[in-house]
């Protein structure tokens, strides 16, 4: 069955860096655009970034532009999110999602918690 | 930037009753609208896409309607497992930017 497994979350100080990974299985990873979405109790669900199936296009939310980098390795069925210059307000659960709008498919991982605190 | 506004914030419903949830877009999103259900400790689950099409394995008691700026999710007869938070989502085709509503919590009356 479809599985997305995030890892790499943890506690980091403001200004620090983390790299999240999302290991995909059970579907053709290389055929899907991939998203990162984060969730906080206060701000709800917030879209973070997107990468096209072949990595030819990447888009970011204004709140993370210039600090976060999305990438993928289709040979390893893995999605990444490099997060630099982290801020307290980046604290959230981060989800990776495989999304296909015309087929009505949205596969979400279980999420990984990132806490930015001194 | 398109803003998605859901109402009400909380809906108290008895099991077996009908629940109607609303989502309004600040400008037209055509039919690029999805609904998700989220239970505590779980990731959101896709219920509806294209404003009115049920996702795979979603029970028929869930239905979506609307286009443009006004959308509705209806749960025809609430089951115990339906008490959760529901989010609407605008998914722009290109660039594929998403915007979520703030959620409606459906609780047991």
PDB file of C-alpha atoms in Angstrom:
ATOM      1  CA  UNK A   1       0.000   0.000   0.000  1.00  0.00           C
ATOM      2  CA  UNK A   2       1.011   3.637  -0.339  1.00  0.00           C
ATOM      3  CA  UNK A   3       3.331   4.790   2.394  1.00  0.00           C
ATOM      4  CA  UNK A   4       5.106   8.072   3.049  1.00  0.00           C
ATOM      5  CA  UNK A   5       7.437   8.131   6.014  1.00  0.00           C
ATOM      6  CA  UNK A   6       8.896  11.425   7.189  1.00  0.00           C
ATOM      7  CA  UNK A   7      11.984  11.665   9.339  1.00  0.00           C
ATOM      8  CA  UNK A   8      14.528  14.225  10.464  1.00  0.00           C
ATOM      9  CA  UNK A   9      12.432  16.316  12.796  1.00  0.00           C
ATOM     10  CA  UNK A  10      13.672  17.394  16.194  1.00  0.00           C
ATOM     11  CA  UNK A  11      14.593  20.322  18.376  1.00  0.00           C
ATOM     12  CA  UNK A  12      16.836  23.022  16.963  1.00  0.00           C
ATOM     13  CA  UNK A  13      17.837  26.496  18.084  1.00  0.00           C
ATOM     14  CA  UNK A  14      16.759  29.594  16.192  1.00  0.00           C
ATOM     15  CA  UNK A  15      19.086  30.142  13.252  1.00  0.00           C
ATOM     16  CA  UNK A  16      19.843  26.454  12.986  1.00  0.00           C
ATOM     17  CA  UNK A  17      19.223  23.950  10.214  1.00  0.00           C
ATOM     18  CA  UNK A  18      17.440  20.642   9.736  1.00  0.00           C
ATOM     19  CA  UNK A  19      16.873  18.351   6.785  1.00  0.00           C
ATOM     20  CA  UNK A  20      13.634  16.439   6.584  1.00  0.00           C
ATOM     21  CA  UNK A  21      13.289  13.300   4.503  1.00  0.00           C
ATOM     22  CA  UNK A  22      10.199  11.551   3.179  1.00  0.00           C
ATOM     23  CA  UNK A  23      10.593   7.954   2.019  1.00  0.00           C
ATOM     24  CA  UNK A  24       7.910   6.845  -0.428  1.00  0.00           C
ATOM     25  CA  UNK A  25       6.725   3.354  -1.279  1.00  0.00           C
ATOM     26  CA  UNK A  26       3.720   1.613  -2.795  1.00  0.00           C
ATOM     27  CA  UNK A  27       3.317   3.965  -5.756  1.00  0.00           C
ATOM     28  CA  UNK A  28       5.310   5.399  -8.661  1.00  0.00           C
ATOM     29  CA  UNK A  29       7.065   8.200  -6.804  1.00  0.00           C
ATOM     30  CA  UNK A  30       8.699   9.556  -9.944  1.00  0.00           C
ATOM     31  CA  UNK A  31       5.276  10.221 -11.467  1.00  0.00           C
ATOM     32  CA  UNK A  32       3.993  12.549  -8.755  1.00  0.00           C
ATOM     33  CA  UNK A  33       4.511  16.150  -7.849  1.00  0.00           C
ATOM     34  CA  UNK A  34       5.281  16.370  -4.151  1.00  0.00           C
ATOM     35  CA  UNK A  35       4.376  18.916  -1.508  1.00  0.00           C
ATOM     36  CA  UNK A  36       5.393  19.794   2.025  1.00  0.00           C
ATOM     37  CA  UNK A  37       2.685  21.160   4.329  1.00  0.00           C
ATOM     38  CA  UNK A  38       3.071  22.126   7.970  1.00  0.00           C
ATOM     39  CA  UNK A  39       0.572  22.300  10.780  1.00  0.00           C
ATOM     40  CA  UNK A  40       0.517  24.260  13.999  1.00  0.00           C
ATOM     41  CA  UNK A  41      -2.260  24.607  16.568  1.00  0.00           C
ATOM     42  CA  UNK A  42      -2.337  28.335  16.056  1.00  0.00           C
ATOM     43  CA  UNK A  43      -2.019  28.713  12.273  1.00  0.00           C
ATOM     44  CA  UNK A  44      -3.582  25.467  11.112  1.00  0.00           C
ATOM     45  CA  UNK A  45      -2.428  23.924   7.849  1.00  0.00           C
ATOM     46  CA  UNK A  46       0.077  25.903   5.808  1.00  0.00           C
ATOM     47  CA  UNK A  47       1.454  24.902   2.422  1.00  0.00           C
ATOM     48  CA  UNK A  48       5.257  25.116   2.377  1.00  0.00           C
ATOM     49  CA  UNK A  49       6.703  23.937  -0.930  1.00  0.00           C
ATOM     50  CA  UNK A  50       6.187  21.937  -4.127  1.00  0.00           C
ATOM     51  CA  UNK A  51       8.476  20.063  -6.492  1.00  0.00           C
ATOM     52  CA  UNK A  52       7.468  18.736  -9.890  1.00  0.00           C
ATOM     53  CA  UNK A  53       7.773  15.023 -10.588  1.00  0.00           C
ATOM     54  CA  UNK A  54      11.048  15.559 -12.477  1.00  0.00           C
ATOM     55  CA  UNK A  55      12.331  18.354 -10.195  1.00  0.00           C
ATOM     56  CA  UNK A  56      12.126  20.813 -13.101  1.00  0.00           C
ATOM     57  CA  UNK A  57      10.022  23.274 -11.099  1.00  0.00           C
ATOM     58  CA  UNK A  58       9.971  24.242  -7.444  1.00  0.00           C
ATOM     59  CA  UNK A  59       7.730  26.694  -5.614  1.00  0.00           C
ATOM     60  CA  UNK A  60       7.751  28.009  -2.071  1.00  0.00           C
ATOM     61  CA  UNK A  61       5.499  29.844   0.330  1.00  0.00           C
ATOM     62  CA  UNK A  62       6.610  33.419   0.937  1.00  0.00           C
ATOM     63  CA  UNK A  63       7.202  32.561   4.592  1.00  0.00           C
ATOM     64  CA  UNK A  64      10.004  30.109   3.730  1.00  0.00           C
ATOM     65  CA  UNK A  65      11.305  31.470   0.416  1.00  0.00           C
ATOM     66  CA  UNK A  66      15.079  31.788   0.506  1.00  0.00           C
ATOM     67  CA  UNK A  67      15.436  29.685   3.663  1.00  0.00           C
ATOM     68  CA  UNK A  68      13.975  26.291   2.694  1.00  0.00           C
ATOM     69  CA  UNK A  69      14.911  24.105  -0.283  1.00  0.00           C
ATOM     70  CA  UNK A  70      12.836  21.236  -1.587  1.00  0.00           C
ATOM     71  CA  UNK A  71      14.517  18.440  -3.536  1.00  0.00           C
ATOM     72  CA  UNK A  72      13.977  14.824  -4.495  1.00  0.00           C
ATOM     73  CA  UNK A  73      15.896  11.729  -5.507  1.00  0.00           C
ATOM     74  CA  UNK A  74      13.691   9.585  -7.709  1.00  0.00           C
ATOM     75  CA  UNK A  75      16.268   6.780  -7.681  1.00  0.00           C
ATOM     76  CA  UNK A  76      15.778   6.546  -3.903  1.00  0.00           C
ATOM     77  CA  UNK A  77      12.040   7.378  -3.862  1.00  0.00           C
ATOM     78  CA  UNK A  78      12.793  10.112  -1.388  1.00  0.00           C
ATOM     79  CA  UNK A  79      11.726  13.731  -0.944  1.00  0.00           C
ATOM     80  CA  UNK A  80      13.713  16.247   1.073  1.00  0.00           C
ATOM     81  CA  UNK A  81      13.238  19.594   2.734  1.00  0.00           C
ATOM     82  CA  UNK A  82      16.386  21.466   3.727  1.00  0.00           C
ATOM     83  CA  UNK A  83      15.476  24.082   6.319  1.00  0.00           C
ATOM     84  CA  UNK A  84      17.989  26.808   7.122  1.00  0.00           C
ATOM     85  CA  UNK A  85      17.836  29.941   9.257  1.00  0.00           C
ATOM     86  CA  UNK A  86      15.050  28.393  11.290  1.00  0.00           C
ATOM     87  CA  UNK A  87      12.747  30.632  13.298  1.00  0.00           C
ATOM     88  CA  UNK A  88      10.522  29.983  16.282  1.00  0.00           C
ATOM     89  CA  UNK A  89       7.511  30.357  13.991  1.00  0.00           C
ATOM     90  CA  UNK A  90       8.711  27.401  11.885  1.00  0.00           C
ATOM     91  CA  UNK A  91       7.774  25.116  14.767  1.00  0.00           C
ATOM     92  CA  UNK A  92       5.195  22.682  13.386  1.00  0.00           C
ATOM     93  CA  UNK A  93       4.433  19.167  12.297  1.00  0.00           C
ATOM     94  CA  UNK A  94       5.694  18.790   8.724  1.00  0.00           C
ATOM     95  CA  UNK A  95       3.895  16.490   6.300  1.00  0.00           C
ATOM     96  CA  UNK A  96       4.928  15.321   2.846  1.00  0.00           C
ATOM     97  CA  UNK A  97       2.134  14.756   0.359  1.00  0.00           C
ATOM     98  CA  UNK A  98       1.898  13.085  -3.035  1.00  0.00           C
ATOM     99  CA  UNK A  99      -0.924  14.798  -4.889  1.00  0.00           C
ATOM    100  CA  UNK A 100      -2.635  14.154  -8.210  1.00  0.00           C
ATOM    101  CA  UNK A 101      -5.614  16.481  -8.644  1.00  0.00           C
ATOM    102  CA  UNK A 102      -7.244  14.910 -11.685  1.00  0.00           C
ATOM    103  CA  UNK A 103      -7.095  11.410 -10.184  1.00  0.00           C
ATOM    104  CA  UNK A 104      -8.165  12.604  -6.763  1.00  0.00           C
ATOM    105  CA  UNK A 105      -5.143  11.180  -5.002  1.00  0.00           C
ATOM    106  CA  UNK A 106      -3.617  12.765  -1.945  1.00  0.00           C
ATOM    107  CA  UNK A 107      -1.257  10.569   0.031  1.00  0.00           C
ATOM    108  CA  UNK A 108      -0.026  12.080   3.291  1.00  0.00           C
ATOM    109  CA  UNK A 109       2.759  10.938   5.543  1.00  0.00           C
ATOM    110  CA  UNK A 110       2.303  10.712   9.311  1.00  0.00           C
ATOM    111  CA  UNK A 111       4.254  13.922   9.908  1.00  0.00           C
ATOM    112  CA  UNK A 112       7.444  14.832  11.719  1.00  0.00           C
ATOM    113  CA  UNK A 113       7.648  17.439  14.481  1.00  0.00           C
ATOM    114  CA  UNK A 114      10.086  20.313  14.178  1.00  0.00           C
ATOM    115  CA  UNK A 115      10.571  22.455  17.267  1.00  0.00           C
ATOM    116  CA  UNK A 116      12.596  25.641  17.050  1.00  0.00           C
ATOM    117  CA  UNK A 117      13.436  26.860  20.517  1.00  0.00           C
ATOM    118  CA  UNK A 118      16.310  28.256  22.494  1.00  0.00           C
TER     119      UNK A 118
ATOM    120  CA  UNK B   1      -3.615  35.862  -2.300  1.00  0.00           C
ATOM    121  CA  UNK B   2      -6.788  33.824  -1.971  1.00  0.00           C
ATOM    122  CA  UNK B   3      -8.169  33.392   1.528  1.00  0.00           C
ATOM    123  CA  UNK B   4     -10.363  30.422   2.420  1.00  0.00           C
ATOM    124  CA  UNK B   5     -12.859  30.981   5.236  1.00  0.00           C
ATOM    125  CA  UNK B   6     -14.731  28.119   6.853  1.00  0.00           C
ATOM    126  CA  UNK B   7     -17.860  28.330   8.959  1.00  0.00           C
ATOM    127  CA  UNK B   8     -18.839  27.581  11.575  1.00  0.00           C
ATOM    128  CA  UNK B   9     -15.687  27.067  13.614  1.00  0.00           C
ATOM    129  CA  UNK B  10     -17.468  24.394  15.647  1.00  0.00           C
ATOM    130  CA  UNK B  11     -20.570  22.408  14.761  1.00  0.00           C
ATOM    131  CA  UNK B  12     -22.390  20.396  17.415  1.00  0.00           C
ATOM    132  CA  UNK B  13     -24.410  17.573  15.899  1.00  0.00           C
ATOM    133  CA  UNK B  14     -26.134  14.475  17.224  1.00  0.00           C
ATOM    134  CA  UNK B  15     -25.322  11.085  15.690  1.00  0.00           C
ATOM    135  CA  UNK B  16     -27.623  10.374  12.766  1.00  0.00           C
ATOM    136  CA  UNK B  17     -28.204  14.040  12.043  1.00  0.00           C
ATOM    137  CA  UNK B  18     -27.099  15.982   8.993  1.00  0.00           C
ATOM    138  CA  UNK B  19     -24.064  18.265   9.109  1.00  0.00           C
ATOM    139  CA  UNK B  20     -23.484  21.124   6.703  1.00  0.00           C
ATOM    140  CA  UNK B  21     -20.083  22.807   6.567  1.00  0.00           C
ATOM    141  CA  UNK B  22     -19.267  25.900   4.537  1.00  0.00           C
ATOM    142  CA  UNK B  23     -16.146  27.184   2.841  1.00  0.00           C
ATOM    143  CA  UNK B  24     -15.880  30.537   1.140  1.00  0.00           C
ATOM    144  CA  UNK B  25     -13.066  31.728  -1.127  1.00  0.00           C
ATOM    145  CA  UNK B  26     -12.093  35.407  -1.308  1.00  0.00           C
ATOM    146  CA  UNK B  27     -12.123  35.097  -5.101  1.00  0.00           C
ATOM    147  CA  UNK B  28     -13.135  32.414  -7.553  1.00  0.00           C
ATOM    148  CA  UNK B  29     -11.265  29.125  -7.311  1.00  0.00           C
ATOM    149  CA  UNK B  30     -13.395  27.450  -9.976  1.00  0.00           C
ATOM    150  CA  UNK B  31     -13.813  23.841  -8.831  1.00  0.00           C
ATOM    151  CA  UNK B  32     -10.250  23.443  -7.544  1.00  0.00           C
ATOM    152  CA  UNK B  33     -11.490  22.695  -4.060  1.00  0.00           C
ATOM    153  CA  UNK B  34     -10.906  19.711  -1.809  1.00  0.00           C
ATOM    154  CA  UNK B  35     -12.194  18.677   1.599  1.00  0.00           C
ATOM    155  CA  UNK B  36     -10.189  16.771   4.200  1.00  0.00           C
ATOM    156  CA  UNK B  37     -11.031  15.066   7.464  1.00  0.00           C
ATOM    157  CA  UNK B  38      -8.526  15.031  10.296  1.00  0.00           C
ATOM    158  CA  UNK B  39      -8.732  13.051  13.529  1.00  0.00           C
ATOM    159  CA  UNK B  40      -6.452  13.604  16.541  1.00  0.00           C
ATOM    160  CA  UNK B  41      -2.930  12.374  15.970  1.00  0.00           C
ATOM    161  CA  UNK B  42      -3.577  11.572  12.313  1.00  0.00           C
ATOM    162  CA  UNK B  43      -2.779  13.223   9.013  1.00  0.00           C
ATOM    163  CA  UNK B  44      -5.615  14.762   7.015  1.00  0.00           C
ATOM    164  CA  UNK B  45      -7.558  12.365   4.788  1.00  0.00           C
ATOM    165  CA  UNK B  46      -8.892  13.416   1.403  1.00  0.00           C
ATOM    166  CA  UNK B  47     -12.683  13.213   1.189  1.00  0.00           C
ATOM    167  CA  UNK B  48     -13.687  15.317  -1.809  1.00  0.00           C
ATOM    168  CA  UNK B  49     -11.798  16.776  -4.765  1.00  0.00           C
ATOM    169  CA  UNK B  50     -12.947  18.850  -7.696  1.00  0.00           C
ATOM    170  CA  UNK B  51     -15.497  20.346  -5.270  1.00  0.00           C
ATOM    171  CA  UNK B  52     -17.893  17.419  -5.610  1.00  0.00           C
ATOM    172  CA  UNK B  53     -16.111  14.142  -6.424  1.00  0.00           C
ATOM    173  CA  UNK B  54     -15.657  11.649  -3.617  1.00  0.00           C
ATOM    174  CA  UNK B  55     -12.176  10.239  -3.248  1.00  0.00           C
ATOM    175  CA  UNK B  56     -11.613   6.485  -3.296  1.00  0.00           C
ATOM    176  CA  UNK B  57     -13.347   4.541  -0.496  1.00  0.00           C
ATOM    177  CA  UNK B  58     -15.138   7.596   0.895  1.00  0.00           C
ATOM    178  CA  UNK B  59     -18.687   6.719   2.009  1.00  0.00           C
ATOM    179  CA  UNK B  60     -21.625   8.113   0.057  1.00  0.00           C
ATOM    180  CA  UNK B  61     -22.863  10.040   3.103  1.00  0.00           C
ATOM    181  CA  UNK B  62     -20.159  12.601   2.320  1.00  0.00           C
ATOM    182  CA  UNK B  63     -20.994  14.984  -0.495  1.00  0.00           C
ATOM    183  CA  UNK B  64     -19.536  18.219  -1.763  1.00  0.00           C
ATOM    184  CA  UNK B  65     -21.070  20.996  -3.801  1.00  0.00           C
ATOM    185  CA  UNK B  66     -20.387  24.486  -5.060  1.00  0.00           C
ATOM    186  CA  UNK B  67     -18.093  26.305  -7.438  1.00  0.00           C
ATOM    187  CA  UNK B  68     -16.505  29.700  -7.710  1.00  0.00           C
ATOM    188  CA  UNK B  69     -16.460  31.101  -4.185  1.00  0.00           C
ATOM    189  CA  UNK B  70     -19.049  29.142  -2.199  1.00  0.00           C
ATOM    190  CA  UNK B  71     -18.661  25.482  -1.264  1.00  0.00           C
ATOM    191  CA  UNK B  72     -20.424  23.062   1.025  1.00  0.00           C
ATOM    192  CA  UNK B  73     -19.543  19.715   2.552  1.00  0.00           C
ATOM    193  CA  UNK B  74     -22.556  17.741   3.697  1.00  0.00           C
ATOM    194  CA  UNK B  75     -22.496  14.663   5.885  1.00  0.00           C
ATOM    195  CA  UNK B  76     -25.957  13.213   5.483  1.00  0.00           C
ATOM    196  CA  UNK B  77     -26.156  11.106   8.651  1.00  0.00           C
ATOM    197  CA  UNK B  78     -23.327  11.516  11.115  1.00  0.00           C
ATOM    198  CA  UNK B  79     -21.650   8.367  12.342  1.00  0.00           C
ATOM    199  CA  UNK B  80     -19.497   8.181  15.450  1.00  0.00           C
ATOM    200  CA  UNK B  81     -16.343   8.003  13.346  1.00  0.00           C
ATOM    201  CA  UNK B  82     -17.206  11.281  11.588  1.00  0.00           C
ATOM    202  CA  UNK B  83     -16.554  13.490  14.590  1.00  0.00           C
ATOM    203  CA  UNK B  84     -13.352  15.242  13.550  1.00  0.00           C
ATOM    204  CA  UNK B  85     -11.988  18.475  12.096  1.00  0.00           C
ATOM    205  CA  UNK B  86     -12.729  19.228   8.456  1.00  0.00           C
ATOM    206  CA  UNK B  87     -10.626  21.459   6.224  1.00  0.00           C
ATOM    207  CA  UNK B  88     -11.259  22.884   2.820  1.00  0.00           C
ATOM    208  CA  UNK B  89      -8.308  23.373   0.480  1.00  0.00           C
ATOM    209  CA  UNK B  90      -7.849  25.422  -2.663  1.00  0.00           C
ATOM    210  CA  UNK B  91      -5.328  23.797  -4.961  1.00  0.00           C
ATOM    211  CA  UNK B  92      -4.144  26.108  -7.689  1.00  0.00           C
ATOM    212  CA  UNK B  93      -3.309  24.265 -10.879  1.00  0.00           C
ATOM    213  CA  UNK B  94      -0.147  26.207 -11.731  1.00  0.00           C
ATOM    214  CA  UNK B  95       1.904  27.123  -9.934  1.00  0.00           C
ATOM    215  CA  UNK B  96       0.608  24.432  -7.583  1.00  0.00           C
ATOM    216  CA  UNK B  97       0.142  26.580  -4.511  1.00  0.00           C
ATOM    217  CA  UNK B  98      -2.320  25.497  -1.851  1.00  0.00           C
ATOM    218  CA  UNK B  99      -4.440  27.436   0.609  1.00  0.00           C
ATOM    219  CA  UNK B 100      -6.347  25.845   3.479  1.00  0.00           C
ATOM    220  CA  UNK B 101      -9.295  27.028   5.475  1.00  0.00           C
ATOM    221  CA  UNK B 102      -8.948  27.224   9.226  1.00  0.00           C
ATOM    222  CA  UNK B 103     -11.112  24.166   9.818  1.00  0.00           C
ATOM    223  CA  UNK B 104     -14.505  23.249  11.240  1.00  0.00           C
ATOM    224  CA  UNK B 105     -14.655  20.972  14.246  1.00  0.00           C
ATOM    225  CA  UNK B 106     -17.632  18.630  14.210  1.00  0.00           C
ATOM    226  CA  UNK B 107     -18.376  17.559  17.754  1.00  0.00           C
ATOM    227  CA  UNK B 108     -20.947  15.392  19.436  1.00  0.00           C
ATOM    228  CA  UNK B 109     -23.982  17.287  20.668  1.00  0.00           C
TER     229      UNK B 109
END
